[in-house]
Amino acid sequence: MKKARILIAVLLVIAALMPAQLFAQAKPIVLRLAETHPQDYPTTKGDYEFARLVKERSGGRIQIEVYYGSQLGQEKAVIEQVQFGAIDMTRVSISPVASFVPKLNAFQMPYLYRDEAHMWKVLKGDIGKGLLASLEPFGFIGLGWFEAGSRNFYNSKRPITKPEELKGLKIRVQESELMMGLVSAFGAVPTPMAYGEVYSALQTGVVDGAENNWPSYFSTSHYEVAKYFCLDEHTRVPEIIIGSKISLGRLSKADQDLIKQAALDAIDYQRAEWAKYEQISIDKVKAGGAQISYIGDKTEWQKLMDPLYKKQSKEIQDFVKQIQAVK
Ligand code: GTR
C-alpha cells in the first residue's frame, strides 16, 4: 500500500515536470480561417486545399477550420479581429487590407498589370514575396495570394460603353479609399459598403451599381438586379491570405514556415478552380439576362486614372514603377 502511494506520488511529480507540449501533442492545434464566399466558390476551394496541405504535412497536428459565407463577419471586421488575434487567419481581397497596410494599394492600381500572367509574375516574384514578409509590423503574417480576375462596373440603369456614361451613378465600392478615388475619377459617386449588403442595396435602389469580377457578379446574384455589365477591366485585385501575428506567433518557427509554404502551394490549385468557375459564371449570367458591353480600346478609361496615380505616396509610386518594369 505504502509502495503504491509512493509510486503515485513519484508519477505525479514526473507529470508536473513534463513539458506541456508532450500533453498538447494529442490535441491538434485548431486555427480558424474566415472566408466571405460560399463553400463552392474558388477562393473557398483554395482555402480547403491550403487546410488539406497543412493537415497532411503536419501529420494532423495542425488543423485549419474554414468558416465560409461570412460566418465570422464581413471583411473589414474580420481583418480587425485577425489583427488583434481573435480570428487566426482570413482570405480577403487586398482592397480592405490596404486600409490597414497602405502600401498594398500599389497592387490594385487601375490598369496596372498588362494581363493575368504579369500580375502573377509580380506576386510570385521578389516584389510579392517581399510584400508578404513586410506585413508583420501591422499585426499580420502574409501567407499567400489567390486569383480574383478583373473587376468591372455593372449597374441597373443603362449600358456603359464610354467612361462618361458612368457620370452620376451611385456605385458601391469595398471599404477602400483607393476604390472611392477610382470611382470618383470616373465621375461616378462611390458608396462604400460591406459585400453582404450589396444585393439589397442594388434591389432597393440605394445604389445604382457596383463593380466586381464575373464569379462574384454571378455567385451573389447581383446580375439579377443590375443587368448592365461593362467589361472595362479597371482593376485586377489579388486576393490575399493573412494570418494573425498574435495567434500564429505562438507557433514554432517550423510550424509557421509549414503554414506559409502550404498557402503558397495552394495557389496553382486555386487558379485552376478560378478559371473553371469564371467560365461557368460568364455562361450563367448571360443565360440569366445580363447585357455585356465589351470595351476594346481602353486608352480613354486609362487616361482618367492619371490624377489618381499622381496622388499616391512616393512609396506607392515606386512600387508601381517596379511592378510595371516586371517583364
Ligand atoms: C470579391 C472578393 C471578396 C470581397 C468582394 C467585395 O471579389 O473576393 O473578398 O472583397 O469582392 O467586393 O467586397
XYZ file of C-alpha atoms and ligand atoms in Angstrom:
340
model
C 0.000 0.000 0.000
C 2.747 2.361 1.049
C 4.742 1.428 -2.088
C 1.754 2.153 -4.295
C 1.318 5.580 -2.716
C 4.989 6.392 -3.221
C 4.706 5.288 -6.869
C 1.681 7.541 -7.447
C 3.470 10.459 -5.816
C 6.556 9.891 -7.996
C 4.393 9.694 -11.112
C 2.629 12.933 -10.202
C 5.950 14.716 -9.726
C 7.182 13.427 -13.112
C 3.944 14.534 -14.790
C 4.229 18.008 -13.289
C 7.778 18.327 -14.584
C 6.978 17.163 -18.138
C 6.854 19.909 -20.783
C 3.309 20.970 -21.650
C 3.925 20.198 -25.345
C 4.022 16.478 -24.594
C 0.431 16.606 -23.430
C -0.592 19.029 -26.175
C 0.537 16.587 -28.821
C -2.592 14.542 -28.542
C -4.752 17.620 -29.099
C -4.399 19.239 -32.540
C -3.801 22.953 -32.934
C -7.021 24.275 -34.466
C -6.889 27.518 -36.435
C -9.977 29.361 -37.686
C -9.932 30.861 -41.181
C -12.632 33.365 -42.184
C -13.881 33.431 -45.789
C -16.552 35.692 -47.303
C -17.616 33.491 -50.175
C -19.834 30.396 -50.279
C -18.463 26.876 -49.984
C -18.248 26.145 -53.722
C -16.530 29.436 -54.655
C -12.945 29.140 -55.953
C -11.341 31.092 -53.099
C -13.076 28.806 -50.579
C -11.865 25.781 -52.517
C -8.366 27.270 -52.343
C -8.768 27.672 -48.556
C -9.709 23.999 -48.258
C -6.694 22.970 -50.308
C -4.467 25.094 -48.063
C -6.044 23.436 -44.989
C -5.581 19.982 -46.519
C -1.868 20.590 -47.145
C -1.306 21.904 -43.620
C -3.045 18.906 -42.057
C -1.188 16.426 -44.257
C 2.242 17.973 -43.771
C 1.840 18.350 -40.003
C 0.638 14.774 -39.647
C -2.717 16.073 -38.367
C -1.124 18.235 -35.665
C -2.374 21.496 -37.204
C -5.924 21.779 -38.464
C -7.474 24.751 -40.223
C -11.236 25.140 -39.990
C -12.706 27.151 -42.859
C -15.651 29.384 -41.894
C -17.088 30.290 -45.299
C -20.057 32.523 -46.185
C -19.053 35.362 -43.797
C -19.931 33.245 -40.740
C -17.279 35.149 -38.768
C -18.313 38.580 -40.102
C -17.792 40.931 -43.037
C -14.276 41.546 -44.355
C -13.312 44.751 -42.565
C -14.437 43.494 -39.149
C -12.712 40.160 -39.773
C -9.412 41.871 -40.652
C -9.599 43.833 -37.377
C -10.162 40.614 -35.452
C -7.222 38.963 -37.191
C -5.112 41.954 -36.213
C -5.897 41.508 -32.524
C -5.751 37.726 -32.603
C -9.431 36.796 -32.161
C -9.503 35.137 -35.613
C -6.394 33.222 -36.687
C -6.469 33.881 -40.412
C -8.573 35.067 -43.314
C -8.743 35.094 -47.083
C -9.766 38.555 -48.264
C -9.364 40.955 -51.137
C -6.338 43.210 -50.717
C -8.628 46.268 -51.084
C -9.897 46.343 -47.494
C -6.480 45.235 -46.141
C -4.963 48.346 -47.725
C -6.809 50.478 -45.138
C -4.522 48.790 -42.589
C -1.418 48.471 -44.788
C -1.473 51.411 -47.251
C 1.361 50.140 -49.485
C -0.956 47.323 -50.627
C -2.710 49.952 -52.727
C 0.194 49.708 -55.161
C -1.058 46.244 -56.123
C -4.565 47.346 -57.001
C -3.941 50.458 -59.075
C -6.188 50.688 -62.148
C -4.942 49.238 -65.429
C -1.650 48.360 -63.726
C -0.946 44.849 -64.951
C -0.675 44.036 -68.634
C -2.566 40.817 -68.021
C -3.045 37.976 -65.532
C 0.371 36.484 -66.301
C 2.054 39.807 -65.496
C 0.273 40.024 -62.132
C 1.356 36.507 -61.200
C 4.945 37.189 -62.167
C 4.861 40.131 -59.753
C 3.115 38.254 -56.925
C 5.243 35.120 -57.132
C 8.445 37.089 -57.668
C 10.558 39.181 -55.307
C 8.054 42.043 -55.088
C 5.198 39.784 -53.954
C 7.392 37.781 -51.587
C 8.808 40.964 -50.055
C 5.346 42.368 -49.554
C 4.077 39.246 -47.751
C 7.109 39.361 -45.482
C 6.579 43.032 -44.659
C 3.121 42.775 -43.088
C 4.307 41.822 -39.592
C 4.648 45.360 -38.176
C 0.939 45.783 -38.995
C -0.004 42.688 -36.963
C -0.380 40.301 -39.901
C 1.584 37.394 -41.293
C 1.321 37.404 -45.086
C 0.746 33.844 -46.263
C -0.225 33.768 -49.927
C -2.164 35.166 -52.860
C -5.159 33.906 -54.817
C -6.584 34.834 -58.217
C -9.608 37.154 -58.445
C -9.809 38.041 -62.145
C -10.509 41.598 -63.196
C -13.102 43.969 -61.757
C -15.753 45.625 -63.901
C -18.681 48.025 -63.465
C -22.260 46.846 -63.510
C -25.473 48.743 -62.879
C -29.243 48.664 -63.086
C -29.721 51.865 -65.109
C -28.050 51.717 -68.518
C -25.431 50.039 -70.669
C -21.994 51.657 -70.273
C -19.715 51.831 -73.281
C -17.752 55.014 -72.501
C -16.458 56.294 -69.148
C -18.619 59.447 -69.303
C -21.717 57.271 -69.157
C -20.768 56.408 -65.576
C -21.280 60.046 -64.519
C -23.607 60.437 -61.556
C -24.204 56.718 -60.987
C -24.043 55.663 -57.346
C -21.560 52.812 -57.287
C -20.918 50.557 -54.299
C -17.230 50.072 -53.523
C -15.310 47.985 -50.988
C -14.294 49.743 -47.789
C -11.237 51.177 -49.502
C -10.156 54.760 -50.010
C -8.406 53.950 -53.259
C -11.564 52.415 -54.732
C -13.522 55.507 -53.723
C -10.971 57.665 -55.526
C -11.135 55.456 -58.594
C -14.912 55.635 -58.878
C -14.870 59.409 -58.320
C -12.225 59.831 -61.019
C -14.703 58.238 -63.457
C -17.319 60.814 -62.412
C -19.489 58.334 -60.512
C -20.476 58.556 -56.844
C -18.726 55.974 -54.628
C -20.645 54.338 -51.778
C -18.538 52.103 -49.506
C -20.492 49.170 -48.136
C -19.936 45.615 -46.869
C -20.197 42.925 -49.534
C -23.128 41.173 -47.883
C -25.310 44.290 -48.122
C -24.879 44.953 -51.831
C -27.672 42.760 -53.220
C -30.419 44.513 -51.283
C -28.832 47.935 -51.880
C -28.993 47.267 -55.638
C -32.506 45.890 -55.393
C -33.888 48.820 -53.424
C -32.007 51.448 -55.434
C -29.788 52.593 -52.550
C -27.018 52.213 -55.134
C -27.261 52.075 -58.935
C -24.373 49.705 -59.423
C -21.241 48.066 -58.127
C -18.051 46.610 -59.535
C -16.601 43.130 -59.308
C -15.346 40.090 -61.203
C -17.524 37.566 -63.087
C -17.605 34.958 -60.277
C -18.797 37.461 -57.643
C -21.325 39.020 -60.046
C -22.750 35.534 -60.549
C -22.485 33.955 -57.073
C -24.141 36.929 -55.325
C -26.922 37.022 -57.964
C -26.168 40.714 -58.500
C -26.771 40.099 -62.214
C -30.461 39.627 -61.388
C -30.774 43.181 -60.070
C -28.066 45.002 -62.106
C -28.029 43.566 -65.595
C -25.749 46.036 -67.433
C -22.218 44.667 -67.124
C -19.352 46.592 -68.706
C -16.137 44.641 -69.231
C -13.814 47.616 -68.650
C -11.381 45.565 -66.500
C -10.418 48.632 -64.463
C -8.510 46.657 -61.832
C -7.021 43.281 -61.125
C -7.115 42.961 -57.340
C -5.408 39.901 -55.936
C -6.878 38.040 -53.000
C -4.590 37.546 -50.014
C -4.425 35.090 -47.118
C -3.265 36.760 -43.937
C -2.652 35.254 -40.534
C -2.719 36.931 -37.159
C 0.721 37.777 -35.873
C -0.547 37.360 -32.311
C -2.061 33.930 -32.819
C 0.321 32.400 -35.399
C 3.186 33.987 -33.485
C 2.528 31.467 -30.705
C 3.502 28.602 -33.028
C 7.055 27.413 -33.534
C 9.039 28.895 -36.423
C 8.929 25.483 -38.154
C 5.119 25.358 -37.935
C 4.817 28.931 -39.200
C 7.028 28.024 -42.156
C 4.961 24.909 -42.844
C 1.787 27.049 -42.936
C 3.385 29.679 -45.177
C 4.614 27.078 -47.650
C 1.211 25.342 -47.746
C -0.521 28.637 -48.576
C 1.904 29.214 -51.450
C 1.445 25.641 -52.660
C -2.349 26.048 -52.778
C -2.129 28.896 -55.301
C -1.991 26.895 -58.516
C -4.915 24.722 -57.462
C -6.982 27.837 -56.687
C -6.075 29.432 -60.024
C -7.267 26.353 -61.906
C -10.541 26.366 -59.930
C -10.873 30.069 -60.683
C -10.556 29.564 -64.427
C -13.285 26.908 -64.420
C -15.682 28.896 -62.258
C -15.108 32.108 -64.205
C -16.295 30.432 -67.399
C -19.326 28.937 -65.644
C -20.158 32.399 -64.260
C -19.926 34.080 -67.666
C -22.260 31.490 -69.181
C -24.728 31.662 -66.301
C -25.036 35.461 -66.135
C -25.511 35.676 -69.892
C -28.191 32.994 -69.784
C -29.733 34.900 -66.858
C -30.201 38.052 -68.945
C -27.056 40.116 -68.226
C -26.212 42.501 -71.066
C -22.481 42.751 -71.626
C -20.635 45.756 -73.129
C -17.145 44.862 -74.308
C -14.571 47.660 -74.228
C -11.953 47.334 -76.936
C -9.671 50.345 -76.674
C -9.252 51.391 -73.038
C -6.989 54.424 -73.626
C -9.688 56.909 -72.668
C -10.504 54.989 -69.485
C -6.847 54.753 -68.530
C -6.194 58.469 -69.061
C -8.824 59.369 -66.496
C -6.799 57.492 -63.892
C -3.686 59.719 -64.232
C -4.653 62.044 -61.332
C -5.212 59.018 -59.083
C -1.694 57.752 -59.831
C -0.210 61.202 -59.216
C -1.984 61.466 -55.863
C -0.279 58.356 -54.447
C 2.578 58.446 -51.939
C 6.164 58.126 -53.121
C 6.318 54.595 -51.680
C 3.359 53.516 -53.810
C 4.625 55.287 -56.908
C 7.965 53.472 -56.513
C 6.188 50.131 -56.175
C 4.139 50.909 -59.282
C 7.316 51.549 -61.266
C 8.818 48.274 -60.064
C 5.640 46.390 -60.957
C 5.482 47.947 -64.411
C 9.124 47.027 -65.006
C 8.469 43.307 -64.474
C 8.551 41.723 -67.932
C -14.733 39.893 -54.176
C -13.688 39.428 -53.196
C -14.245 39.491 -51.801
C -14.808 40.874 -51.484
C -15.727 41.345 -52.575
C -16.210 42.771 -52.384
O -14.218 39.863 -55.478
O -13.329 38.099 -53.474
O -13.253 39.091 -50.901
O -13.764 41.786 -51.274
O -15.124 41.218 -53.851
O -16.381 43.460 -53.385
O -16.442 43.178 -51.240
